[in-house]
């Protein structure tokens, strides 16, 4: 039986403690000889052997490409909860080069001497099955809550999940007996016996037992790789290759692991035997018409969503489906749960064009575009649709030192951008959290901690590379496609996907970063005072306000945080002192630091948001007494656990209102409110909205049709509709504050 697996070749090296460097050097020989895998036996009770985990970690650090695995891990002496974390750790540290192979235990006298418990064969199968389930559950970092199991042999109560491995670590099982073979077919990713322990016909019998067990649970038997430990079957390389090819074609072996500590033998195995086996098997498979083993499991294929032509995904474009290992880390965003049917991760503008082309062929499905996934609006995931995830487009390049011109990919995070710019003494205003992706913020506006001094992020954009709805790739700036350049700055999600931004950034030294907390009895008065002080302050100060609804029995706390662009402590304190007179300070932190350090305190890992965010956004010119009173009443209602004012004015207003699609330049503050229930939030927001003129796209989750007119004044909206008609007339980009294209004749 040939299962169609791509052939792999490995080494089985003795972890000899007498010559501890020898197994490391042999591993390097195996890698240099082109072998795919290096493995080590695991006998913790054997003083003549190095500890297997320690050795594997050391070998991982001394090699670059070869995969590493135990052969096989002694589960009775390795608690599975610890194994899960150790395996994930070595996989992360090695860049996804670890395979896990497990055994139920042998040499029971030695195991008992080390504190293990002797098990019957049936008990050993149960213990190993529990271990496999527990290990995989601990790797599911997208699931919520701790892990609880009450197995007969392995129990955990509230164990924290993670870390998650760098790739889907396969679990191979060293097995010979019927119940263990059944377990391999039901739950294993591979079968790993040793040829020296087997009689003629045992491989065929083992395969049959595994295949039957796999079919009983709906698995395709080809999902299970067949590995085999072998000795030197023949002195002549060609004869050796012919015997291995026969094992591949007749017994389905996909991975051959040569046991031996002779570097010359390993070299011949990798350089002579392995290529010959591949050649022989490829020729015979061509004659027999053997199909390749499936890339995805039956369970993964069953998780596919209706209406998506998965087989038509453009070649070379990385795709993640609902049943894939990585899916849990790409389905959701920072604040929103999602269940997209397909996540595409292009690595170039050309691949973005291919992804858009694929989306065009599915016009009935939602389409989301994601850079960092932090937009409160939540439009960068969906249910059952397509997500174009730009995380692989994360380049940051200095184009011109004299002009301070930098090129940044949309998938870069602002913490990374700030770190690169900081090396040159530069900065670019960019929100208030370094985990945010560049693409979404730099097309919506960019209200950051340097806004009053530097303006919006879009005000520093000098050119952009954009993939349009028809798949064409264009460069746009003030002279080239000027209407497109106008729209990208404030409504970019409507006209294309920006695959590279060119920003002209500013010089900056050390700055003051303040975090202040106040106990506030009169919220309205505090809000009004905050607004008055901000507007009266020099532009080197940008301060944001954040608070929530009152908590029973606790005082109302309002927080201010922001930047004073000065390295003089006296200047920093002078800018902050007026705020200190508004209400009693209950906590304060003022640091002399760098912008890169402020933005660097961010989690750049996967996001596992749940539910649906409900937020409303607006822009105001002044924090008037009437607005402040309405906002205070909204907070008092308990419907709004999060409320924020961001300072916008200053340099933002230096740009003409018609210069960009972000038109509300006279506003001095951005307003955001989040609530757990949309109806209650809307009821409370209505009173506040009476004082609002404009909206900031990234902070509003509403799907109300009128939100478009709130975000874009009439003249801006008319021009934007004309641009939409020119660049996206069929509304390919329809799911993120999309405007209707103007009539083609009018456009």
XYZ file of C-alpha atoms in Angstrom:
747
model
C 0.000 0.000 0.000
C 1.530 3.294 -1.119
C -0.005 6.261 0.736
C 1.563 8.853 -1.551
C 3.630 10.644 1.070
C 6.592 12.761 0.029
C 9.651 10.785 1.073
C 11.747 11.909 4.031
C 14.986 10.596 5.477
C 16.391 10.932 8.964
C 18.972 9.794 11.462
C 18.598 7.911 14.761
C 21.570 8.971 16.879
C 22.647 7.591 20.241
C 22.617 10.325 22.927
C 25.895 9.110 24.431
C 26.923 10.990 27.560
C 30.531 9.751 27.410
C 31.129 11.884 24.316
C 28.461 14.601 24.673
C 29.597 16.556 21.613
C 29.334 13.509 19.339
C 25.528 13.453 18.885
C 25.604 17.192 18.197
C 28.292 16.818 15.533
C 26.444 13.858 14.011
C 23.316 15.983 13.830
C 25.261 18.616 11.928
C 26.567 15.940 9.561
C 23.000 14.742 9.006
C 21.897 18.274 8.189
C 24.832 18.881 5.847
C 24.053 15.606 4.077
C 20.538 16.720 3.237
C 18.627 14.616 5.741
C 15.250 15.901 6.881
C 15.140 14.687 10.462
C 17.398 13.809 13.384
C 16.039 11.762 16.298
C 17.196 10.544 19.711
C 15.988 7.765 21.975
C 14.594 8.735 25.366
C 15.610 6.639 28.364
C 15.760 8.994 31.369
C 16.818 6.159 33.665
C 19.940 5.401 31.602
C 22.998 7.202 33.076
C 24.996 6.469 29.913
C 22.672 8.751 27.948
C 22.245 12.497 27.862
C 18.830 13.821 28.786
C 16.888 13.834 25.539
C 15.124 17.186 25.984
C 18.353 18.942 26.848
C 20.112 17.371 23.881
C 17.341 18.221 21.437
C 17.364 21.841 22.594
C 21.125 22.039 22.163
C 20.982 20.434 18.721
C 18.241 22.872 17.685
C 20.559 25.752 18.561
C 23.491 24.214 16.650
C 21.564 23.465 13.439
C 19.565 25.552 10.996
C 17.132 23.479 8.952
C 16.925 19.858 10.044
C 13.884 18.792 12.065
C 14.351 17.296 15.509
C 12.340 14.630 17.344
C 12.519 12.109 20.184
C 12.447 8.478 19.091
C 10.285 7.975 21.117
C 9.455 10.023 24.209
C 8.897 8.012 27.386
C 5.408 9.178 28.446
C 5.319 7.332 31.825
C 8.225 9.517 32.958
C 7.240 12.691 31.106
C 4.073 14.410 32.421
C 2.100 15.422 29.326
C 1.327 18.935 30.579
C 5.068 19.515 30.873
C 5.701 17.808 27.525
C 3.203 20.146 25.831
C 5.052 23.244 26.995
C 8.486 21.790 26.347
C 7.511 20.735 22.826
C 5.953 24.098 22.037
C 9.007 25.880 23.425
C 11.544 23.990 21.362
C 9.330 24.378 18.286
C 9.174 28.141 18.790
C 12.890 28.445 19.474
C 13.820 26.323 16.464
C 11.472 28.066 14.042
C 9.013 25.193 13.691
C 11.503 22.319 13.435
C 10.175 19.968 16.089
C 8.210 16.728 15.706
C 6.863 14.859 18.725
C 6.999 11.064 18.884
C 5.505 9.311 21.904
C 5.763 5.842 23.365
C 3.761 4.171 26.112
C 6.892 3.002 27.872
C 9.141 -0.004 28.080
C 11.820 -1.318 30.445
C 9.303 -1.176 33.270
C 11.774 -2.131 35.986
C 13.838 0.939 35.145
C 10.709 3.104 34.935
C 9.576 1.933 38.362
C 13.027 2.673 39.754
C 12.610 6.267 38.537
C 9.220 6.643 40.210
C 6.985 5.523 37.363
C 4.038 3.170 37.742
C 3.963 -0.178 35.959
C 1.016 -0.358 33.575
C -0.647 -3.201 31.754
C -0.767 -2.910 27.952
C -4.389 -1.763 28.103
C -3.608 0.790 30.785
C -0.633 2.055 28.774
C -2.868 2.711 25.766
C -5.337 4.659 27.901
C -2.550 6.668 29.498
C -1.043 7.531 26.123
C -4.412 8.520 24.669
C -5.058 10.828 27.622
C -1.594 12.329 27.164
C -2.195 13.041 23.460
C -5.541 14.700 24.170
C -4.074 16.817 26.953
C -1.055 17.940 24.925
C -3.194 19.032 21.999
C -5.664 20.817 24.252
C -2.888 22.809 25.916
C -1.721 23.911 22.466
C -5.189 25.369 21.685
C -4.420 28.902 22.748
C -7.426 30.298 20.871
C -9.817 28.507 23.247
C -10.941 30.372 26.349
C -10.375 29.336 29.935
C -7.993 26.847 31.455
C -7.737 23.146 30.678
C -9.546 20.683 32.901
C -9.193 16.917 32.530
C -10.054 14.104 34.893
C -8.391 11.239 33.149
C -7.521 8.028 34.861
C -3.793 8.682 34.587
C -3.432 12.363 33.723
C -5.352 15.129 35.472
C -5.104 18.893 35.279
C -7.465 21.436 36.791
C -7.279 24.919 35.308
C -3.926 24.555 33.575
C -3.180 27.623 31.488
C -2.986 27.114 27.754
C 0.150 27.659 25.733
C 2.551 28.462 24.492
C 1.333 27.602 21.054
C 3.905 25.847 18.825
C 5.269 27.607 15.769
C 3.613 25.020 13.536
C 1.233 22.097 13.851
C 3.564 19.682 15.615
C 2.807 16.143 14.430
C 2.441 13.456 17.084
C 3.879 10.123 15.960
C 3.307 6.983 17.992
C 5.764 4.155 18.529
C 3.437 1.146 18.483
C 3.236 -2.575 17.742
C 0.240 -4.123 19.536
C -3.367 -4.003 18.242
C -4.764 -1.505 20.769
C -1.823 0.841 20.281
C -2.168 0.569 16.500
C -5.847 1.424 16.855
C -4.913 4.523 18.854
C -2.474 5.491 16.106
C -5.222 5.261 13.503
C -7.680 7.254 15.579
C -5.432 10.011 16.914
C -1.887 9.756 15.659
C -0.217 11.746 12.910
C 2.319 9.024 12.264
C 3.297 5.446 13.026
C 6.908 4.908 14.121
C 8.018 1.286 14.582
C 11.528 -0.177 14.225
C 12.130 -2.705 11.486
C 14.421 -4.741 13.729
C 11.534 -5.572 16.074
C 9.225 -6.767 13.298
C 8.606 -10.018 11.468
C 7.775 -10.328 7.759
C 4.220 -9.167 7.188
C 4.063 -7.065 10.368
C 4.166 -3.792 8.447
C 1.220 -4.834 6.306
C -0.739 -6.015 9.351
C 0.060 -2.809 11.226
C -1.010 -0.653 8.288
C -4.268 -2.554 7.977
C -5.053 -2.099 11.674
C -4.239 1.609 11.517
C -6.273 2.107 8.339
C -9.305 0.356 9.801
C -9.150 2.467 12.983
C -8.725 5.659 10.950
C -11.720 4.867 8.774
C -13.823 4.129 11.864
C -13.514 7.777 12.967
C -13.862 9.298 9.491
C -10.165 9.832 8.813
C -8.400 9.290 5.524
C -5.667 6.695 6.260
C -3.308 8.740 4.088
C -3.324 11.425 6.802
C -1.115 9.157 8.898
C 2.541 9.170 7.893
C 4.345 5.819 8.161
C 7.846 6.187 9.595
C 10.354 3.389 10.077
C 13.600 3.029 11.997
C 16.012 0.960 9.885
C 19.575 -0.272 10.076
C 21.937 -0.498 7.124
C 20.017 -2.956 4.956
C 22.782 -3.352 2.374
C 26.377 -2.246 1.945
C 25.844 -1.167 -1.645
C 23.990 2.196 -1.804
C 21.978 1.178 -4.862
C 20.848 -2.076 -3.298
C 20.025 -0.219 -0.071
C 17.968 2.265 -2.052
C 16.081 -0.487 -3.871
C 15.108 -2.162 -0.591
C 13.872 1.129 0.867
C 11.954 1.923 -2.322
C 10.211 -1.439 -2.010
C 9.212 -0.599 1.573
C 7.831 2.741 0.372
C 5.858 1.259 -2.528
C 4.600 -1.917 -0.868
C 4.339 -0.951 2.814
C 3.666 2.775 2.549
C 6.735 3.969 4.435
C 7.147 7.710 3.916
C 10.002 8.409 6.352
C 13.110 6.271 6.762
C 15.236 6.881 9.855
C 18.678 5.294 9.803
C 20.039 4.119 13.141
C 23.773 4.590 13.346
C 26.518 6.814 14.700
C 28.916 6.586 11.746
C 29.195 10.037 10.085
C 30.269 8.443 6.772
C 27.187 6.227 6.812
C 24.917 9.203 7.487
C 26.548 11.140 4.672
C 26.057 8.293 2.171
C 22.471 7.883 3.361
C 21.685 11.539 2.715
C 23.712 12.136 -0.424
C 23.466 8.782 -2.241
C 20.697 6.584 -0.875
C 17.948 9.177 -0.344
C 18.086 10.659 -3.896
C 18.115 7.163 -5.378
C 15.059 6.107 -3.354
C 13.170 9.225 -4.393
C 14.009 8.584 -8.037
C 12.913 4.948 -7.922
C 9.669 5.708 -6.093
C 8.783 8.670 -8.323
C 9.224 6.549 -11.441
C 7.060 3.734 -10.095
C 4.377 6.098 -8.812
C 4.171 7.637 -12.251
C 3.504 4.218 -13.698
C 0.965 3.269 -11.027
C -0.772 6.630 -10.976
C -0.472 7.026 -7.205
C -1.954 10.309 -5.975
C -0.191 12.446 -3.410
C -1.288 12.262 0.208
C -3.762 14.997 1.154
C -2.348 18.201 2.568
C -5.371 18.702 4.819
C -7.061 16.145 7.025
C -10.607 14.918 6.589
C -11.615 16.948 9.641
C -10.076 20.083 8.141
C -11.833 19.538 4.821
C -15.138 19.034 6.626
C -14.721 22.452 8.285
C -14.768 24.295 4.961
C -17.554 26.816 4.493
C -20.078 26.711 1.660
C -19.689 28.980 -1.334
C -15.883 29.215 -1.445
C -13.891 27.622 -4.282
C -11.017 26.511 -2.084
C -9.321 24.579 -4.859
C -9.106 27.765 -6.939
C -6.942 29.740 -4.482
C -4.069 31.133 -6.579
C -0.913 29.045 -6.422
C 1.683 30.361 -3.978
C -0.832 32.444 -2.012
C -0.791 31.347 1.626
C -4.293 30.352 2.680
C -5.649 29.407 6.100
C -8.911 27.503 6.290
C -11.238 26.908 9.270
C -9.810 23.430 9.912
C -6.155 24.496 9.829
C -3.902 24.672 12.873
C -3.293 28.420 12.410
C -6.956 29.309 12.016
C -7.599 29.978 15.708
C -5.019 32.745 15.650
C -6.352 34.526 12.548
C -10.119 34.207 12.839
C -10.682 37.045 15.311
C -9.421 40.562 15.859
C -8.496 42.549 18.933
C -12.094 43.199 19.969
C -14.227 41.100 17.654
C -14.765 37.390 17.234
C -15.037 36.027 13.726
C -15.381 32.865 11.695
C -14.196 33.655 8.153
C -14.289 30.917 5.588
C -10.811 31.707 4.283
C -7.901 33.892 5.356
C -5.445 34.809 2.598
C -1.989 36.088 3.564
C -0.269 37.610 0.535
C 3.438 38.395 0.673
C 3.662 40.858 -2.228
C 1.583 43.388 -4.108
C 1.161 40.830 -6.889
C -0.235 38.321 -4.421
C -2.573 40.990 -3.040
C -3.823 41.448 -6.603
C -4.348 37.681 -6.851
C -6.239 37.690 -3.545
C -8.491 40.511 -4.751
C -9.091 38.574 -7.948
C -10.162 35.563 -5.911
C -12.490 37.775 -3.870
C -13.993 39.228 -7.069
C -14.995 35.703 -8.052
C -17.001 35.477 -4.812
C -19.058 38.698 -4.917
C -21.729 37.275 -2.620
C -19.303 36.782 0.296
C -18.120 39.328 2.876
C -14.631 40.678 2.197
C -12.455 42.005 5.001
C -8.998 43.533 4.788
C -6.739 43.348 7.828
C -3.422 44.940 8.676
C -3.160 44.594 12.459
C -6.715 43.749 13.473
C -7.016 46.482 16.110
C -9.734 48.575 14.528
C -12.579 48.987 16.972
C -14.948 49.017 14.014
C -14.152 45.315 13.700
C -14.457 45.155 9.948
C -11.263 43.131 9.514
C -12.975 39.814 10.148
C -16.347 38.328 9.215
C -18.485 35.220 9.264
C -18.081 32.836 6.352
C -16.344 35.282 4.057
C -12.828 36.092 2.893
C -10.161 37.963 4.841
C -7.103 39.426 3.106
C -4.566 39.543 5.931
C -1.583 41.803 5.210
C 0.684 40.762 8.091
C 3.384 39.460 5.740
C 3.755 42.883 4.137
C 5.651 44.311 7.089
C 8.792 45.804 5.557
C 10.201 49.028 7.017
C 12.827 50.738 4.860
C 14.538 54.115 5.014
C 14.452 55.514 1.470
C 16.107 58.902 1.963
C 17.905 59.926 5.151
C 18.073 63.600 4.239
C 14.330 63.808 3.534
C 13.525 61.413 6.389
C 11.506 59.398 3.876
C 10.556 55.871 4.869
C 8.644 53.073 3.157
C 6.397 50.978 5.394
C 4.294 47.917 4.651
C 0.664 47.820 5.849
C 1.249 44.736 7.986
C 3.961 46.331 10.114
C 2.983 47.292 13.652
C 3.540 50.810 14.913
C 5.811 49.548 17.689
C 8.107 48.152 15.013
C 7.942 51.352 12.990
C 8.727 53.478 16.053
C 11.708 51.268 16.901
C 13.225 51.635 13.412
C 12.607 55.369 13.275
C 13.907 55.800 16.804
C 17.318 54.543 15.712
C 17.571 57.684 13.566
C 16.059 60.070 16.115
C 12.777 60.221 14.169
C 9.117 59.599 14.938
C 5.766 59.457 13.181
C 2.564 60.057 15.112
C 0.633 56.793 15.154
C -2.218 56.166 17.544
C -1.565 55.315 21.164
C -0.759 51.583 21.042
C 2.181 49.924 19.311
C 0.296 46.741 18.460
C -1.894 48.504 15.908
C -1.191 47.707 12.255
C -0.025 50.431 9.898
C -2.531 49.852 7.098
C -5.831 50.566 8.810
C -4.661 53.578 10.775
C -2.744 55.133 7.885
C -5.768 55.056 5.575
C -8.376 56.209 8.121
C -6.503 59.195 9.566
C -4.224 58.431 12.475
C -5.030 60.304 15.697
C -1.909 59.752 17.761
C 0.067 60.943 20.749
C 1.864 63.580 18.682
C -1.211 64.780 16.770
C -1.355 68.371 17.993
C 2.267 68.889 16.983
C 2.628 66.639 13.920
C -0.944 66.391 12.633
C -2.517 63.132 11.529
C -0.539 60.166 10.279
C -2.021 60.678 6.803
C -0.604 64.212 6.744
C 2.888 62.695 6.476
C 2.031 60.421 3.560
C 3.908 61.373 0.402
C 3.107 58.401 -1.842
C 1.497 54.977 -1.752
C 1.465 51.758 -3.723
C -2.144 50.646 -4.125
C -3.716 47.484 -5.524
C -7.011 48.471 -7.093
C -10.256 46.532 -7.320
C -9.409 45.308 -10.826
C -6.053 43.940 -9.618
C -3.875 46.626 -11.164
C -0.988 47.952 -9.079
C -0.461 51.713 -9.184
C 1.681 54.307 -7.492
C -0.163 57.381 -6.324
C 1.029 60.719 -5.005
C 0.147 64.382 -5.351
C 1.026 64.328 -9.062
C 0.128 60.760 -10.054
C -3.502 59.692 -9.655
C -4.057 62.695 -7.354
C -7.729 61.850 -6.824
C -6.741 58.401 -5.593
C -4.088 59.919 -3.335
C -6.729 62.264 -1.936
C -9.091 59.369 -1.152
C -6.445 57.095 0.342
C -5.880 59.698 3.049
C -9.015 59.222 5.093
C -11.107 56.743 3.099
C -8.506 54.318 1.797
C -10.616 51.243 2.470
C -12.973 52.395 -0.276
C -10.539 52.551 -3.154
C -8.009 49.743 -2.844
C -5.472 47.990 -0.676
C -2.333 49.968 0.097
C 0.659 47.653 -0.040
C 3.311 50.285 0.764
C 3.262 53.727 2.341
C 5.931 56.387 1.902
C 6.007 58.732 4.885
C 8.046 61.837 5.553
C 8.696 61.700 9.285
C 9.876 64.218 11.889
C 12.914 64.494 14.084
C 12.270 63.975 17.775
C 14.337 63.572 20.905
C 13.339 62.454 24.354
C 9.782 63.277 25.369
C 7.732 63.398 28.512
C 5.157 60.632 28.843
C 2.498 61.222 31.480
C -0.094 58.894 32.985
C -2.327 60.633 35.503
C -5.352 59.317 37.427
C -7.830 61.604 39.187
C -10.633 61.066 41.659
C -13.461 63.086 40.143
C -16.656 64.149 41.870
C -17.966 66.382 39.087
C -17.337 64.571 35.802
C -18.847 67.273 33.601
C -16.674 69.970 35.132
C -13.580 67.797 34.747
C -14.312 67.093 31.078
C -14.852 70.773 30.389
C -11.657 71.684 32.222
C -9.670 69.066 30.326
C -10.868 70.453 27.009
C -10.123 74.027 27.982
C -6.574 73.219 29.115
C -5.757 71.174 26.029
C -6.886 73.910 23.650
C -4.899 76.523 25.565
C -1.728 74.429 25.684
C 1.201 74.730 23.273
C 1.196 72.188 20.471
C 3.971 70.166 22.051
C 1.310 68.659 24.349
C -1.111 65.961 23.205
C -3.189 64.498 26.035
C -5.952 61.866 25.866
C -8.716 61.271 28.426
C -10.201 57.900 29.349
C -12.834 56.864 31.866
C -15.799 54.560 32.370
C -19.092 54.404 34.165
C -19.270 54.625 37.955
C -18.737 51.511 40.059
C -20.870 50.912 43.134
C -19.144 52.073 46.272
C -16.093 53.344 44.406
C -15.100 56.877 43.435
C -15.125 57.932 39.794
C -11.621 57.768 38.351
C -10.625 59.617 35.189
C -7.285 58.933 33.511
C -5.206 61.226 31.341
C -2.245 60.059 29.322
C -0.143 61.628 26.634
C 3.077 63.195 25.451
C 4.885 66.472 25.952
C 7.478 66.822 23.205
C 10.268 68.216 25.339
C 13.328 66.804 27.056
C 13.235 69.539 29.705
C 11.638 68.285 32.957
C 10.562 71.778 33.956
C 8.727 72.269 30.658
C 7.024 68.916 30.993
C 5.807 69.671 34.522
C 4.658 73.124 33.462
C 2.512 71.644 30.697
C 0.939 69.119 33.065
C 0.416 71.339 36.089
C -2.934 72.826 34.935
C -4.432 69.328 34.777
C -3.292 68.631 38.344
C -5.496 71.478 39.519
C -8.693 69.939 38.108
C -9.149 67.232 40.759
C -7.167 65.224 43.335
C -4.502 63.005 41.803
C -4.677 59.399 43.002
C -1.894 58.066 40.816
C 0.729 59.596 38.577
C 3.660 58.601 36.422
C 5.739 61.058 34.416
C 8.719 59.695 32.526
C 11.426 61.169 30.355
C 11.595 58.582 27.616
C 11.514 58.035 23.853
C 8.549 57.714 21.548
C 9.789 54.246 20.559
C 9.673 53.130 24.187
C 6.137 54.475 24.607
C 4.954 52.546 21.567
C 7.029 49.480 22.425
C 4.854 48.321 25.304
C 2.599 46.255 23.044
C 1.564 42.658 22.499
C 2.285 41.732 18.892
C 0.951 38.198 19.259
C -2.296 36.634 18.030
C -5.632 38.215 18.879
C -8.513 36.219 20.282
C -11.339 38.719 20.523
C -14.847 37.428 21.134
C -18.301 38.792 20.501
C -19.125 41.990 18.680
C -17.794 45.405 19.723
C -20.349 48.163 19.993
C -18.817 51.612 19.689
C -19.790 55.068 18.562
C -17.479 57.803 17.390
C -17.666 61.516 16.799
C -15.657 64.713 16.439
C -16.244 67.958 18.305
C -14.653 71.386 18.124
C -14.852 72.147 21.842
C -15.765 70.399 25.076
C -18.635 72.738 25.808
C -20.566 72.704 29.095
C -23.551 71.191 27.279
C -21.493 68.427 25.695
C -19.710 67.710 28.984
C -23.020 67.447 30.825
C -24.446 65.073 28.208
C -21.315 62.910 28.342
C -21.486 62.810 32.148
C -25.108 61.676 32.021
C -24.186 58.982 29.514
C -21.496 57.680 31.845
C -23.836 57.806 34.810
C -26.305 55.555 32.959
C -23.946 52.592 33.211
C -24.384 51.795 29.515
C -20.874 52.973 28.605
C -17.990 51.213 30.378
C -15.405 52.968 28.182
C -15.331 56.627 27.143
C -12.439 58.465 25.523
C -11.560 61.942 24.336
C -8.520 62.303 22.090
C -6.910 65.652 21.425
C -6.846 66.367 17.705
C -6.500 70.118 17.023
C -3.261 72.025 16.570
C -1.365 70.892 13.488
C -4.308 68.788 12.332
C -6.176 72.006 11.527
C -3.271 73.385 9.488
C -4.334 71.159 6.585
C -7.175 72.388 4.409
C -10.485 70.579 4.868
C -10.621 69.573 1.205
C -6.997 68.401 1.022
C -7.792 64.838 2.133
C -10.822 62.610 2.520
C -10.469 63.199 6.268
C -12.304 66.509 6.197
C -13.211 67.525 9.761
C -10.042 69.521 10.324
C -11.564 72.078 12.704
C -12.325 69.450 15.339
C -10.189 69.630 18.456
C -11.321 66.328 19.948
C -12.312 62.827 18.929
C -15.016 61.149 21.037
C -15.439 57.387 21.459
C -17.905 55.411 23.552
C -18.104 51.623 23.887
C -21.029 49.683 25.294
C -21.915 46.060 25.833
C -25.414 46.432 24.371
C -25.957 48.350 21.103
C -29.500 49.514 21.862
C -28.598 50.911 25.273
C -25.500 52.521 23.788
C -27.518 54.169 21.019
C -30.072 55.547 23.446
C -27.357 57.218 25.502
C -25.334 58.303 22.469
C -28.211 60.224 20.906
C -27.961 63.030 23.438
C -24.186 63.288 22.996
C -24.516 63.114 19.198
C -26.450 66.383 19.199
C -23.148 68.174 19.856
C -21.048 66.173 17.378
C -19.993 67.082 13.860
C -18.220 64.270 12.058
C -17.043 60.759 12.854
C -13.742 58.883 12.915
C -14.032 55.659 10.918
C -11.773 53.405 12.977
C -13.695 53.943 16.214
C -17.280 53.342 15.072
C -18.717 49.832 14.770
C -22.168 50.972 13.633
C -23.698 49.654 10.425
C -26.237 52.493 10.232
C -26.467 53.851 6.661
C -26.363 57.426 7.936
C -22.889 56.881 9.411
C -21.412 57.540 5.948
C -22.819 61.073 5.867
C -21.626 61.595 9.445
C -18.069 60.649 8.499
C -17.886 62.618 5.237
C -19.329 66.126 4.713
C -21.459 66.588 1.555
C -18.707 67.955 -0.685
C -16.254 65.305 0.500
C -18.785 62.522 0.033
C -19.630 63.692 -3.479
C -15.990 63.687 -4.484
C -15.433 60.329 -2.788
C -18.358 58.790 -4.665
C -16.788 59.967 -7.927
C -13.450 58.423 -6.986
C -15.244 55.223 -5.999
C -16.912 55.100 -9.390
C -13.536 55.466 -11.086
C -11.576 52.939 -9.046
C -14.135 50.512 -7.606
C -17.385 50.845 -9.566
C -18.581 47.320 -8.695
C -17.926 47.806 -4.957
C -15.412 45.034 -4.467
C -14.463 46.884 -1.277
C -17.924 47.000 0.220
C -17.620 46.020 3.874
C -15.806 48.866 5.632
C -17.605 52.242 5.565
C -18.138 51.737 1.850
C -19.687 54.575 -0.117
C -21.896 54.111 -3.133
C -20.138 54.946 -6.406
C -21.515 57.923 -8.257
C -23.405 57.467 -11.490
C -20.785 56.683 -14.116
C -21.830 59.572 -16.365
C -21.658 62.056 -13.516
C -18.295 60.646 -12.419
